[in-house]
Amino acid sequence: WWTAASLAAALLAGSDEHRRSLTQRAWLLMPAPVLLWLALVGQAVGFRASMLSAAAVWLAGWVLLRRVFTPSLTTALGLAAAWELVGVSLCLFAGLAPFPDRATQGPWLPKQVVFATMMAVAGAGALHLGAQQPQLRERLLGPLGVRTALWLSASALLLQAVVTLVPGLTTGAWALLQLAFVLGTAIVAGRTALAPSAPTNLRQWVRRWQWTLAMAAIPVSVLFVLRDLSPAVLLTCVQVVTFWSLGQVGVGVALLMSMAAATGLAFKLGVPARLVERLRLVLLPSQGRTSQQLQALWAVAGGGPFGRGVGRFFVVSEAVGARSARSAAAMSEQFRSAIPLAATDGIWALLTESVGVFGTLAVAMLVGLVSYWLWQEHRRALDPRRKAWFAAAFAAWSFSHVFTLGWCGGNWPVMGLAAPLLSAGAFNALLWTGVLGMSALLSQGPSIRLVESKPTRWRGTAAWLPPAFVVAVVIVVLSGLVRHGVLEREETLRTPFVYRPAEARCRRAVLLGQVVARNGEPSVNAEALPADREQRESTRRSLEAWTRRGAFRVAENGKVKVDGFAFVVPEQTGLGTVLRLAKGA
């Protein structure tokens, strides 16, 4: 909190002399929480050489930040808040150090140290290149930027094709596509704002808006091709905020309406399935709540106001049960984090379980400082192309964090997004190194109006509409975090998860006669199973598994009944049981 407040005070200071003094103090304070966190994690789960490597890499990047003070203090403060987030990420993965990544069977922390090194080197190289070649700033928002966006899109499609051909392989195609989309949106919105006059006929209208229509089709395509709501909503928000910031409020409203219509159509058709599940999560929380989201809420409630302590989150094993990370470190291969997708989508839940709601709000403040820096650069820029870039970067950064935090701490249907600079992954690091590096590069250029843009009657509205929209969403998200972590903590921990789809399938199986009573015990009736071989085997294995779990019982009249308690899973760490006993239930 002290570090975040110091960076905020320096960013909001009035005079340059006062700002420089506060910046120096905030910069000197930055290593304290990171080094203290690493020391406490080492005490909790045992010291490892990778923790020293993490500290060394982060300190090297911290020293490099000092070189940014001379060109621009505002840029230096924005990058300082971002680098502090990298330190928080390294500390979180230091706590996960004893527990390997189940996908690659490799440790978490060494990989993140390599990615942090890549970010520091690439960021320093970009700033040096921008200082040596000032003309590069304008070329990035011109033909060079268009070619870069096309190459990134082609690479993303190629990687996605490789994933399709090689089952089980995961790549960062989405990160490359997002970087290309942010760059493409900025270029298209900037060119639209530079249009000399309003179109007078259909041909002129098509020529002016053809690239905007093409960009608007991308989120809709993502919704139906990738079959997920989260990326489509994020890309739409980037477009809307970018056009709003340039005074094109009508375009933003049209983009929102088109996305809402596409979402409604997909929900009506039942395609994609994940979209239906996540919208039902909001419309019918008792029926649509997923196990992943409820486990994230359990972690938030388990952390409470001040957390369990760094490195002291809970881990689980199907064979042994739940225990603290410290006690399970000696048997790391048998355990995983109790939080689903703890290193990616659930990173905010892992953070809240460790440092509590109070500490999480401090990290959220660091995220807000980066957003504030990007929006200030948007307001300072006079060239519409630069304004469009900073607006697109602001929207992508803010909503990526807000959606992930909203899923971890509230009843949000949007998930599947990596938190910038916090979540694991090489492509996530590459994406935000590119976005923030280019933002720092453009922020150091002269703030001059390169081309006159046409004024619009919405220019005054555009100054406050995007940040007001983001702030309203942030307030809703943080209120959900406080509600589940503080105000309704006990109720959240006592909330069990119910496998309602499985319960419905079992009840349907009883009605179809697929489970019958034999010798007083429930048994799968092979004669009533589906005719298709694969479906038959899948149904048989599922029904046999639920039979072993006690989902079926034979009543006194000899009929098979479904036992609803077999589908109920309580909070895994046992804290909910303790609270239930304390309440006398």
mmCIF file of C-alpha atoms in Angstrom, residues 252-535:
data_model
loop_
_atom_site.group_PDB
_atom_site.id
_atom_site.type_symbol
_atom_site.label_atom_id
_atom_site.label_comp_id
_atom_site.label_asym_id
_atom_site.label_seq_id
_atom_site.Cartn_x
_atom_site.Cartn_y
_atom_site.Cartn_z
ATOM 1 C CA GLY A 252 -19.178 2.841 -30.307
ATOM 2 C CA VAL A 253 -22.897 2.428 -29.655
ATOM 3 C CA ALA A 254 -23.314 0.602 -32.972
ATOM 4 C CA LEU A 255 -20.461 -1.756 -32.074
ATOM 5 C CA LEU A 256 -22.073 -2.512 -28.701
ATOM 6 C CA MET A 257 -25.431 -3.197 -30.322
ATOM 7 C CA SER A 258 -23.929 -5.505 -32.954
ATOM 8 C CA MET A 259 -22.076 -7.493 -30.292
ATOM 9 C CA ALA A 260 -25.211 -7.714 -28.133
ATOM 10 C CA ALA A 261 -27.217 -8.956 -31.121
ATOM 11 C CA ALA A 262 -24.586 -11.575 -31.970
ATOM 12 C CA THR A 263 -24.458 -12.722 -28.344
ATOM 13 C CA GLY A 264 -28.242 -12.996 -28.166
ATOM 14 C CA LEU A 265 -28.335 -14.989 -31.395
ATOM 15 C CA ALA A 266 -25.612 -17.345 -30.175
ATOM 16 C CA PHE A 267 -27.409 -17.824 -26.852
ATOM 17 C CA LYS A 268 -30.707 -18.512 -28.629
ATOM 18 C CA LEU A 269 -29.079 -21.105 -30.877
ATOM 19 C CA GLY A 270 -27.212 -22.678 -27.960
ATOM 20 C CA VAL A 271 -23.865 -22.191 -29.700
ATOM 21 C CA PRO A 272 -21.304 -21.913 -28.305
ATOM 22 C CA ALA A 273 -21.952 -24.014 -25.231
ATOM 23 C CA ARG A 274 -19.546 -22.050 -23.006
ATOM 24 C CA LEU A 275 -21.428 -18.849 -23.831
ATOM 25 C CA VAL A 276 -24.693 -20.442 -22.704
ATOM 26 C CA GLU A 277 -23.098 -21.674 -19.475
ATOM 27 C CA ARG A 278 -21.637 -18.287 -18.567
ATOM 28 C CA LEU A 279 -24.745 -16.290 -19.347
ATOM 29 C CA ARG A 280 -26.802 -18.740 -17.294
ATOM 30 C CA LEU A 281 -24.313 -18.070 -14.497
ATOM 31 C CA VAL A 282 -25.636 -14.503 -14.329
ATOM 32 C CA LEU A 283 -29.283 -15.164 -15.116
ATOM 33 C CA LEU A 284 -29.668 -18.259 -12.895
ATOM 34 C CA PRO A 285 -26.802 -18.331 -10.352
ATOM 35 C CA SER A 286 -28.166 -21.380 -8.533
ATOM 36 C CA GLN A 287 -28.160 -23.432 -11.756
ATOM 37 C CA GLY A 288 -25.296 -21.978 -13.742
ATOM 38 C CA ARG A 289 -22.529 -21.621 -11.152
ATOM 39 C CA THR A 290 -19.446 -23.573 -12.186
ATOM 40 C CA SER A 291 -17.103 -25.441 -9.879
ATOM 41 C CA GLN A 292 -14.154 -23.292 -10.999
ATOM 42 C CA GLN A 293 -15.852 -20.047 -10.084
ATOM 43 C CA LEU A 294 -17.095 -21.301 -6.728
ATOM 44 C CA GLN A 295 -13.607 -22.584 -5.853
ATOM 45 C CA ALA A 296 -12.228 -19.131 -6.679
ATOM 46 C CA LEU A 297 -14.844 -17.553 -4.406
ATOM 47 C CA TRP A 298 -13.903 -20.011 -1.646
ATOM 48 C CA ALA A 299 -10.286 -18.847 -1.986
ATOM 49 C CA VAL A 300 -11.333 -15.188 -1.784
ATOM 50 C CA ALA A 301 -13.479 -15.869 1.286
ATOM 51 C CA GLY A 302 -10.746 -18.035 2.811
ATOM 52 C CA GLY A 303 -8.274 -15.188 2.487
ATOM 53 C CA GLY A 304 -10.675 -12.797 4.154
ATOM 54 C CA PRO A 305 -9.662 -9.201 4.909
ATOM 55 C CA PHE A 306 -5.933 -9.817 5.478
ATOM 56 C CA GLY A 307 -5.182 -13.232 3.942
ATOM 57 C CA ARG A 308 -3.652 -16.468 5.186
ATOM 58 C CA GLY A 309 -0.125 -15.171 4.628
ATOM 59 C CA VAL A 310 2.175 -15.326 1.611
ATOM 60 C CA GLY A 311 3.048 -18.875 0.620
ATOM 61 C CA ARG A 312 0.338 -20.271 2.918
ATOM 62 C CA PHE A 313 -2.492 -20.900 0.469
ATOM 63 C CA PHE A 314 -4.236 -24.285 0.435
ATOM 64 C CA VAL A 315 -3.367 -27.156 -1.875
ATOM 65 C CA VAL A 316 -5.381 -30.299 -2.509
ATOM 66 C CA SER A 317 -4.869 -33.904 -3.521
ATOM 67 C CA GLU A 318 -7.552 -36.378 -4.458
ATOM 68 C CA ALA A 319 -5.804 -39.053 -2.408
ATOM 69 C CA VAL A 320 -4.842 -37.086 0.704
ATOM 70 C CA GLY A 321 -7.199 -34.112 0.849
ATOM 71 C CA ALA A 322 -6.555 -30.446 1.538
ATOM 72 C CA ARG A 323 -3.722 -28.959 3.535
ATOM 73 C CA SER A 324 -1.592 -25.838 3.632
ATOM 74 C CA ALA A 325 1.153 -25.275 1.073
ATOM 75 C CA ARG A 326 3.769 -25.318 3.814
ATOM 76 C CA SER A 327 2.817 -28.767 5.113
ATOM 77 C CA ALA A 328 2.416 -30.205 1.601
ATOM 78 C CA ALA A 329 5.695 -28.880 0.165
ATOM 79 C CA ALA A 330 7.534 -32.121 0.975
ATOM 80 C CA MET A 331 5.074 -34.073 -1.207
ATOM 81 C CA SER A 332 4.741 -31.509 -3.976
ATOM 82 C CA GLU A 333 4.173 -33.954 -6.836
ATOM 83 C CA GLN A 334 0.958 -35.206 -5.223
ATOM 84 C CA PHE A 335 -0.605 -31.773 -4.815
ATOM 85 C CA ARG A 336 -1.977 -28.878 -6.812
ATOM 86 C CA SER A 337 -3.397 -25.516 -5.781
ATOM 87 C CA ALA A 338 -6.957 -25.637 -4.465
ATOM 88 C CA ILE A 339 -7.678 -22.683 -6.759
ATOM 89 C CA PRO A 340 -8.523 -23.701 -10.339
ATOM 90 C CA LEU A 341 -6.136 -22.281 -12.941
ATOM 91 C CA ALA A 342 -4.199 -20.583 -10.144
ATOM 92 C CA ALA A 343 -1.373 -19.474 -12.444
ATOM 93 C CA THR A 344 -3.579 -18.014 -15.182
ATOM 94 C CA ASP A 345 -7.301 -17.188 -14.916
ATOM 95 C CA GLY A 346 -7.436 -17.554 -11.124
ATOM 96 C CA ILE A 347 -4.341 -15.502 -10.299
ATOM 97 C CA TRP A 348 -6.388 -12.832 -8.491
ATOM 98 C CA ALA A 349 -7.986 -15.529 -6.305
ATOM 99 C CA LEU A 350 -4.521 -16.861 -5.421
ATOM 100 C CA LEU A 351 -3.438 -13.320 -4.567
ATOM 101 C CA THR A 352 -6.495 -12.699 -2.373
ATOM 102 C CA GLU A 353 -6.068 -15.978 -0.504
ATOM 103 C CA SER A 354 -2.459 -15.022 0.249
ATOM 104 C CA VAL A 355 -2.688 -11.305 1.132
ATOM 105 C CA GLY A 356 -6.424 -10.821 1.641
ATOM 106 C CA VAL A 357 -8.837 -8.265 0.234
ATOM 107 C CA PHE A 358 -6.869 -5.386 1.765
ATOM 108 C CA GLY A 359 -3.649 -6.417 0.038
ATOM 109 C CA THR A 360 -5.448 -7.187 -3.220
ATOM 110 C CA LEU A 361 -6.840 -3.654 -3.318
ATOM 111 C CA ALA A 362 -3.265 -2.338 -3.145
ATOM 112 C CA VAL A 363 -2.299 -4.451 -6.157
ATOM 113 C CA ALA A 364 -5.468 -3.260 -7.919
ATOM 114 C CA MET A 365 -4.269 0.284 -7.224
ATOM 115 C CA LEU A 366 -1.042 -0.489 -9.115
ATOM 116 C CA VAL A 367 -3.155 -1.683 -12.045
ATOM 117 C CA GLY A 368 -5.131 1.555 -11.833
ATOM 118 C CA LEU A 369 -1.943 3.631 -11.936
ATOM 119 C CA VAL A 370 -0.913 2.022 -15.230
ATOM 120 C CA SER A 371 -4.414 2.704 -16.600
ATOM 121 C CA TYR A 372 -4.186 6.305 -15.402
ATOM 122 C CA TRP A 373 -0.812 6.749 -17.129
ATOM 123 C CA LEU A 374 -2.165 5.416 -20.432
ATOM 124 C CA TRP A 375 -5.222 7.658 -20.265
ATOM 125 C CA GLN A 376 -3.118 10.722 -19.395
ATOM 126 C CA GLU A 377 -0.961 10.036 -22.443
ATOM 127 C CA HIS A 378 -4.155 9.779 -24.494
ATOM 128 C CA ARG A 379 -5.281 13.204 -23.270
ATOM 129 C CA ARG A 380 -1.828 14.744 -23.823
ATOM 130 C CA ALA A 381 -1.504 13.484 -27.398
ATOM 131 C CA LEU A 382 -2.745 15.776 -30.158
ATOM 132 C CA ASP A 383 -2.343 13.496 -33.153
ATOM 133 C CA PRO A 384 -5.497 11.310 -33.492
ATOM 134 C CA ARG A 385 -3.396 8.261 -34.311
ATOM 135 C CA ARG A 386 -1.526 8.481 -31.000
ATOM 136 C CA LYS A 387 -4.752 9.194 -29.139
ATOM 137 C CA ALA A 388 -6.274 6.079 -30.682
ATOM 138 C CA TRP A 389 -3.298 3.920 -29.670
ATOM 139 C CA PHE A 390 -3.332 5.015 -26.038
ATOM 140 C CA ALA A 391 -7.114 4.578 -25.838
ATOM 141 C CA ALA A 392 -6.870 1.043 -27.252
ATOM 142 C CA ALA A 393 -4.003 0.158 -24.895
ATOM 143 C CA PHE A 394 -5.934 1.650 -21.954
ATOM 144 C CA ALA A 395 -9.026 -0.417 -22.763
ATOM 145 C CA ALA A 396 -7.129 -3.666 -23.362
ATOM 146 C CA TRP A 397 -5.124 -3.307 -20.127
ATOM 147 C CA SER A 398 -8.037 -2.218 -17.939
ATOM 148 C CA PHE A 399 -10.656 -4.693 -19.118
ATOM 149 C CA SER A 400 -8.253 -7.653 -19.146
ATOM 150 C CA HIS A 401 -7.649 -7.107 -15.434
ATOM 151 C CA VAL A 402 -11.233 -6.143 -14.607
ATOM 152 C CA PHE A 403 -12.785 -9.201 -16.264
ATOM 153 C CA THR A 404 -10.337 -11.609 -14.608
ATOM 154 C CA LEU A 405 -10.821 -9.980 -11.209
ATOM 155 C CA GLY A 406 -14.594 -9.940 -11.687
ATOM 156 C CA TRP A 407 -14.645 -13.676 -12.388
ATOM 157 C CA CYS A 408 -12.512 -14.443 -9.321
ATOM 158 C CA GLY A 409 -14.412 -12.184 -6.940
ATOM 159 C CA GLY A 410 -17.929 -11.918 -8.295
ATOM 160 C CA ASN A 411 -20.697 -13.391 -10.405
ATOM 161 C CA TRP A 412 -19.186 -12.563 -13.814
ATOM 162 C CA PRO A 413 -19.680 -14.688 -16.934
ATOM 163 C CA VAL A 414 -16.456 -13.464 -18.596
ATOM 164 C CA MET A 415 -13.329 -15.493 -17.878
ATOM 165 C CA GLY A 416 -10.561 -17.257 -19.732
ATOM 166 C CA LEU A 417 -8.395 -14.130 -19.868
ATOM 167 C CA ALA A 418 -4.876 -13.852 -18.492
ATOM 168 C CA ALA A 419 -4.266 -10.944 -16.110
ATOM 169 C CA PRO A 420 -1.626 -8.661 -17.700
ATOM 170 C CA LEU A 421 1.835 -9.024 -16.097
ATOM 171 C CA LEU A 422 0.394 -11.242 -13.325
ATOM 172 C CA SER A 423 -0.595 -14.491 -15.046
ATOM 173 C CA ALA A 424 1.891 -17.076 -16.271
ATOM 174 C CA GLY A 425 2.879 -17.567 -19.882
ATOM 175 C CA ALA A 426 5.467 -16.454 -22.411
ATOM 176 C CA PHE A 427 2.906 -15.087 -24.851
ATOM 177 C CA ASN A 428 1.157 -13.112 -22.117
ATOM 178 C CA ALA A 429 4.518 -11.518 -21.278
ATOM 179 C CA LEU A 430 5.202 -10.883 -24.977
ATOM 180 C CA LEU A 431 1.799 -9.269 -25.494
ATOM 181 C CA TRP A 432 2.085 -6.752 -22.682
ATOM 182 C CA THR A 433 5.751 -6.070 -23.310
ATOM 183 C CA GLY A 434 4.704 -5.026 -26.804
ATOM 184 C CA VAL A 435 1.728 -2.924 -25.645
ATOM 185 C CA LEU A 436 3.498 -1.119 -22.796
ATOM 186 C CA GLY A 437 6.786 -0.835 -24.702
ATOM 187 C CA MET A 438 5.103 0.831 -27.665
ATOM 188 C CA SER A 439 3.138 3.071 -25.279
ATOM 189 C CA ALA A 440 6.369 4.197 -23.618
ATOM 190 C CA LEU A 441 7.928 4.727 -27.038
ATOM 191 C CA LEU A 442 5.062 6.911 -28.283
ATOM 192 C CA SER A 443 4.783 8.844 -25.020
ATOM 193 C CA GLN A 444 8.314 10.210 -25.381
ATOM 194 C CA GLY A 445 7.733 11.788 -28.778
ATOM 195 C CA PRO A 446 6.810 15.467 -29.256
ATOM 196 C CA SER A 447 3.183 16.200 -28.439
ATOM 197 C CA ILE A 448 2.290 17.991 -31.675
ATOM 198 C CA ARG A 449 -0.700 17.798 -33.959
ATOM 199 C CA LEU A 450 0.693 16.104 -37.049
ATOM 200 C CA VAL A 451 -2.575 16.148 -39.005
ATOM 201 C CA GLU A 452 -5.689 18.168 -38.332
ATOM 202 C CA SER A 453 -8.703 16.069 -37.412
ATOM 203 C CA LYS A 454 -12.283 17.031 -37.934
ATOM 204 C CA PRO A 455 -13.937 18.304 -34.707
ATOM 205 C CA THR A 456 -17.143 16.645 -33.607
ATOM 206 C CA ARG A 457 -19.929 17.729 -31.295
ATOM 207 C CA TRP A 458 -19.108 14.740 -29.065
ATOM 208 C CA ARG A 459 -15.548 15.936 -28.344
ATOM 209 C CA GLY A 460 -16.430 17.075 -24.800
ATOM 210 C CA THR A 461 -18.296 13.853 -24.036
ATOM 211 C CA ALA A 462 -15.393 11.758 -25.286
ATOM 212 C CA ALA A 463 -13.116 13.240 -22.632
ATOM 213 C CA TRP A 464 -14.950 11.609 -19.733
ATOM 214 C CA LEU A 465 -17.108 8.807 -21.159
ATOM 215 C CA PRO A 466 -14.482 5.978 -21.478
ATOM 216 C CA PRO A 467 -12.818 6.446 -18.057
ATOM 217 C CA ALA A 468 -16.217 6.874 -16.401
ATOM 218 C CA PHE A 469 -17.347 3.608 -17.984
ATOM 219 C CA VAL A 470 -14.224 1.795 -16.771
ATOM 220 C CA VAL A 471 -14.463 3.275 -13.256
ATOM 221 C CA ALA A 472 -18.102 2.169 -12.964
ATOM 222 C CA VAL A 473 -17.177 -1.398 -13.932
ATOM 223 C CA VAL A 474 -14.232 -1.370 -11.496
ATOM 224 C CA ILE A 475 -16.495 -0.279 -8.629
ATOM 225 C CA VAL A 476 -18.876 -3.163 -9.352
ATOM 226 C CA VAL A 477 -15.988 -5.651 -9.507
ATOM 227 C CA LEU A 478 -14.320 -4.478 -6.301
ATOM 228 C CA SER A 479 -17.651 -4.416 -4.460
ATOM 229 C CA GLY A 480 -18.054 -8.108 -5.343
ATOM 230 C CA LEU A 481 -14.564 -8.819 -4.028
ATOM 231 C CA VAL A 482 -15.294 -7.035 -0.739
ATOM 232 C CA ARG A 483 -18.688 -8.722 -0.443
ATOM 233 C CA HIS A 484 -17.359 -12.278 -0.824
ATOM 234 C CA GLY A 485 -14.097 -11.682 1.047
ATOM 235 C CA VAL A 486 -15.362 -9.600 3.983
ATOM 236 C CA LEU A 487 -19.090 -8.911 4.264
ATOM 237 C CA GLU A 488 -20.449 -12.347 3.245
ATOM 238 C CA ARG A 489 -17.342 -14.379 3.931
ATOM 239 C CA GLU A 490 -18.958 -17.018 6.154
ATOM 240 C CA GLU A 491 -21.917 -17.479 3.831
ATOM 241 C CA THR A 492 -19.589 -17.967 0.838
ATOM 242 C CA LEU A 493 -17.502 -20.582 2.656
ATOM 243 C CA ARG A 494 -20.623 -22.503 3.665
ATOM 244 C CA THR A 495 -21.963 -22.557 0.098
ATOM 245 C CA PRO A 496 -21.521 -26.068 -1.363
ATOM 246 C CA PHE A 497 -21.093 -26.842 -5.024
ATOM 247 C CA VAL A 498 -23.737 -29.052 -6.620
ATOM 248 C CA TYR A 499 -23.071 -30.977 -9.849
ATOM 249 C CA ARG A 500 -26.497 -30.108 -11.242
ATOM 250 C CA PRO A 501 -25.854 -31.289 -14.844
ATOM 251 C CA ALA A 502 -24.638 -34.664 -13.534
ATOM 252 C CA GLU A 503 -27.628 -34.897 -11.197
ATOM 253 C CA ALA A 504 -29.976 -34.201 -14.108
ATOM 254 C CA ARG A 505 -28.279 -36.894 -16.231
ATOM 255 C CA CYS A 506 -28.586 -39.444 -13.419
ATOM 256 C CA ARG A 507 -32.275 -38.696 -12.888
ATOM 257 C CA ARG A 508 -32.851 -39.029 -16.632
ATOM 258 C CA ALA A 509 -30.998 -42.375 -16.593
ATOM 259 C CA VAL A 510 -33.366 -43.675 -13.910
ATOM 260 C CA LEU A 511 -36.400 -42.584 -15.945
ATOM 261 C CA LEU A 512 -35.009 -44.341 -19.049
ATOM 262 C CA GLY A 513 -34.339 -47.524 -17.097
ATOM 263 C CA GLN A 514 -30.575 -47.329 -17.576
ATOM 264 C CA VAL A 515 -30.086 -47.956 -13.836
ATOM 265 C CA VAL A 516 -32.162 -50.730 -12.232
ATOM 266 C CA ALA A 517 -32.246 -52.633 -8.930
ATOM 267 C CA ARG A 518 -30.622 -56.081 -8.881
ATOM 268 C CA ASN A 519 -30.304 -58.099 -5.679
ATOM 269 C CA GLY A 520 -31.132 -54.986 -3.684
ATOM 270 C CA GLU A 521 -28.323 -52.930 -5.251
ATOM 271 C CA PRO A 522 -28.393 -50.368 -8.095
ATOM 272 C CA SER A 523 -26.864 -51.647 -11.338
ATOM 273 C CA VAL A 524 -26.380 -50.326 -14.877
ATOM 274 C CA ASN A 525 -28.832 -51.873 -17.349
ATOM 275 C CA ALA A 526 -26.844 -52.481 -20.554
ATOM 276 C CA GLU A 527 -29.991 -53.137 -22.595
ATOM 277 C CA ALA A 528 -31.264 -49.563 -22.083
ATOM 278 C CA LEU A 529 -28.010 -47.812 -23.020
ATOM 279 C CA PRO A 530 -27.695 -45.862 -26.324
ATOM 280 C CA ALA A 531 -27.096 -47.851 -29.502
ATOM 281 C CA ASP A 532 -24.038 -45.864 -30.614
ATOM 282 C CA ARG A 533 -20.902 -47.665 -29.406
ATOM 283 C CA GLU A 534 -18.914 -44.648 -28.198
ATOM 284 C CA GLN A 535 -21.915 -43.030 -26.554
#
